[in-house]
Amino acid sequence: MNIQELLSASRVKFNLTSNNKLDVINELIEVLNQDGKLSDKAKYKEAVLRREKEFSTGIGMGIAIPHAKDSSVKEAALTLGISKAGIDYEALDGSLAHIFFLIAVPAESNDVHLKVLSYISRKLMHQEIRDRLLSATTYEEILAAFKE
Amino acid sequence: MKLLAITSCPTGIAHTYMAAESLQMAAKAMGIEIKVETRGSVGVENEITPQDIKEAHALIIAADTQVDREPFAGLPIINAPVQEAIKNPKGLIENAMNAKKLSNPDENITTSKEPEKKNKPSGPYKHLMTGVSYMIPLVSAGGLIIALSFIFGIDAAKEKGTLAAALMDIGGGAAFALMVPLLAGFIAHSIADRPGLVPGLVGGMLAAQIGSGFLGGIIAGFCAGYIALWIRNYVKLPKSLEGLKPVLIIPFFSTLLVGLLMVYVIGTPVKAIMDLMTQTLKGMTSANAGFLGLILGGMMAFDMGGPINKAAYAFGVALLSSSVFEPMAAIMAAGMTPPLGLALATVLAKNKFTPEEQEAGKAASVMGISFITEGAIPFAAADPFRVIPALVAGSAITGALSMLFNCALRAPHGGIFVLLIPNAVSNLGMYVAAIAIGTIITALLIILLKKSPAK
């Protein structure tokens, strides 16, 4: 299970500056784009917003997982953002979101990446892992949280 | 107890797995075994096997995509959006644990794979048969108890406080009053499971009260079932209200809708039909006797307790007070032949009836000789398009013969019991002949028209 490959140190942002849903999506997409994972930033953003329109990916428990599977993505990539203050992401339970996983998957994706994503998704359901992510200050601590 | 679950979301990247994990964590904390099949972009993982289905108590489908229910026939299914499994896994598991098994899933799985499945009653016909099968014992019990009360004399039940009156209350006042509600209730139950029962019962009760008889009850049952099913499947509520759905939302709205439908949409034409029939019959008092008998006879068998039957019966009773006794004789004879003809048919052609119906045939014979036309209802309800024409034809001929033979009857009920009273019936021999001929014609037509039940 190679999490580093999907979530490199360059795509972890510990102090998100945004304070609303749209801004935080832009902020995360910017990180992803600067890391060279997107071929068409605008198109990817559109796909993410379209998904949000169907149903907010603010799944509660302080987590949001904006995501899109789109041809504008060069290769599967995760971007992690953490906001200590919390951002209103229209969560199902009404709580503020602190942990943001922006998931980018190309239209044609290999199963290995999808398996890693499903593994991470499952991990996020565990309280102790969310607590460790929130208190993490280094990339190593993030990786360690998932590698339990 | 073992539970099964399927999780799925449109993109299949994250929610599917979060929901699965969430359910597994909650089940673990509650000490319950659960197997969760994930249908994500990776494909189906941890797939549910037929063996799992056999062992399982219930299935949770937490999906925002279409999941085929066919393989899980017989298992209670808890439906929820995928988010619900993430947010409230414990609630879903509790619902699944409380769900009642519909039937033995073991049987269901094996039969659904057998090739003759196609011949099994399915769709609306299956629901109708389910309702009828619940109604049969009620009709038999009620009918026989009414017949029992006639043994004390045909008017014995009119004396308050007597055993005969008690028997009439049990059979007629209670058992027969439940007949149409029960039929409608279980048709609806067959369609929509538990949510269907209440609107079905209420719709059936209204069908009886507005005088639309068992045909109105069938309509009520189907309306109730499909309305309840529709509300259950398509009305989405905010999460906080979802718990109220089975206990408040579905019963309230489905019952209200069915009730209004019965009172205004069904009730109005039923009353119109009855008024029209009553008017038409009044104009026919001077018509050709045989023709009048034919019409009256046919009307008696058409809806057995519905508006057409009632109009004919009321016409005969009204004429008694003006000392015109012939139409009453025709009416009673025509009301006896439907159950008698069916009883004869079950004896002559066993292969055309289910074992259940063959038993009901015996009770029908007793009801027939007692002029309890309702004995024919289970048969007519189960296969209305074939049975009703046969009954109508036999009854019409009996009615016509009775009129042509100048038979007269001085009591509005009683069946064979009234025949034993001296002078109650004139031209007794020919009267019995008219009933016998009608019975035989009814039986032969039923055998001719009816198909053998699917095995």
XYZ file of C-alpha atoms in Angstrom, chain B residues 106-263:
158
model
C -33.897 -20.864 1.710
C -37.041 -21.792 -0.196
C -37.017 -18.561 -2.069
C -33.539 -19.004 -3.372
C -34.089 -22.526 -4.544
C -37.425 -21.836 -6.175
C -36.257 -18.678 -7.906
C -33.748 -20.788 -9.791
C -36.202 -23.426 -10.939
C -37.342 -23.128 -14.521
C -41.077 -23.365 -13.768
C -40.825 -20.074 -11.952
C -42.440 -18.486 -14.987
C -45.681 -20.346 -14.326
C -45.959 -19.059 -10.806
C -48.485 -16.351 -10.267
C -46.732 -13.054 -10.497
C -47.532 -9.365 -10.539
C -51.082 -8.215 -9.838
C -52.466 -11.735 -10.071
C -50.176 -12.901 -7.277
C -51.349 -10.069 -5.047
C -54.984 -10.872 -5.779
C -54.440 -14.544 -4.939
C -52.713 -13.608 -1.704
C -55.688 -11.503 -0.644
C -58.142 -14.235 -1.600
C -56.231 -16.928 0.252
C -56.536 -14.888 3.442
C -60.227 -14.283 2.784
C -61.275 -17.901 2.147
C -61.249 -19.129 5.769
C -63.074 -16.001 6.879
C -65.838 -16.504 4.315
C -66.160 -20.185 5.220
C -66.335 -19.500 8.949
C -68.772 -16.600 8.626
C -70.981 -18.328 6.062
C -71.281 -21.549 8.011
C -72.099 -19.702 11.219
C -74.868 -17.768 9.436
C -76.193 -21.024 7.996
C -76.169 -22.449 11.515
C -78.423 -19.634 12.687
C -81.015 -20.579 10.028
C -81.408 -23.980 11.658
C -83.316 -22.257 14.446
C -85.804 -20.988 11.881
C -85.305 -18.480 9.128
C -86.406 -15.543 11.244
C -85.003 -16.803 14.534
C -82.120 -14.348 14.340
C -84.547 -11.441 14.533
C -85.258 -12.231 18.172
C -82.706 -10.292 20.190
C -80.794 -12.240 22.778
C -81.299 -15.664 21.214
C -78.503 -17.953 20.155
C -79.655 -17.558 16.557
C -79.213 -13.786 16.836
C -75.767 -14.275 18.334
C -74.778 -16.578 15.471
C -75.997 -13.988 12.956
C -73.972 -11.298 14.717
C -70.852 -13.447 14.635
C -71.221 -14.613 11.044
C -72.912 -11.675 9.366
C -72.173 -8.742 11.638
C -68.526 -9.510 12.285
C -67.025 -12.142 9.978
C -68.684 -10.960 6.768
C -68.091 -7.330 7.683
C -64.376 -8.123 7.800
C -64.403 -9.908 4.466
C -63.821 -7.000 2.089
C -61.401 -5.129 4.416
C -59.371 -8.300 4.832
C -59.276 -8.922 1.100
C -58.155 -5.366 0.377
C -55.725 -5.346 3.306
C -53.870 -8.441 2.206
C -53.813 -7.490 -1.467
C -52.096 -4.271 -0.364
C -49.862 -6.178 2.052
C -48.760 -8.427 -0.767
C -47.818 -5.405 -2.869
C -46.150 -3.145 -0.330
C -45.437 -5.412 2.659
C -46.281 -4.002 6.026
C -46.865 -0.377 4.966
C -49.679 -1.609 2.691
C -51.790 -3.293 5.338
C -53.320 -0.241 7.033
C -54.388 1.686 3.917
C -55.628 -1.605 2.461
C -57.786 -2.415 5.478
C -59.196 1.089 5.633
C -59.791 1.247 1.877
C -61.517 -2.143 2.053
C -63.693 -1.009 4.943
C -64.736 2.022 2.925
C -65.396 -0.165 -0.104
C -67.795 -2.160 2.061
C -69.382 0.922 3.591
C -70.020 2.649 0.268
C -71.600 -0.564 -0.933
C -69.108 -1.334 -3.682
C -68.707 -4.935 -2.559
C -65.695 -7.125 -3.147
C -64.944 -5.567 -6.535
C -64.550 -2.208 -4.790
C -62.394 -4.001 -2.231
C -60.074 -5.294 -4.940
C -59.719 -1.762 -6.299
C -59.052 -0.453 -2.783
C -56.441 -3.124 -2.168
C -54.500 -2.392 -5.323
C -54.677 1.393 -4.872
C -53.551 1.104 -1.252
C -50.704 -1.239 -2.075
C -49.272 0.792 -4.903
C -49.703 4.112 -3.116
C -47.934 2.808 -0.016
C -45.196 1.307 -2.151
C -44.761 4.539 -4.035
C -44.489 6.617 -0.874
C -42.039 4.154 0.631
C -39.772 4.146 -2.396
C -40.018 7.625 -3.827
C -40.833 10.090 -1.104
C -37.541 11.312 0.284
C -37.536 12.949 3.653
C -34.915 14.815 5.617
C -32.926 12.470 7.807
C -34.574 13.674 10.990
C -38.011 12.646 9.689
C -37.000 9.350 8.118
C -37.782 7.459 11.321
C -41.369 8.694 11.220
C -41.932 7.301 7.752
C -43.147 3.783 8.587
C -45.175 4.746 11.641
C -46.634 8.055 10.590
C -45.898 9.360 7.108
C -46.748 6.278 5.010
C -49.826 5.229 7.017
C -51.198 8.752 7.171
C -50.805 9.755 3.540
C -51.574 6.392 1.981
C -54.705 5.957 4.088
C -55.823 9.498 3.396
C -55.328 9.117 -0.352
C -56.985 5.721 -0.587
C -59.833 6.900 1.622
C -60.516 9.972 -0.476
C -60.251 7.897 -3.618
C -62.779 5.392 -2.353
C -65.256 7.981 -1.106
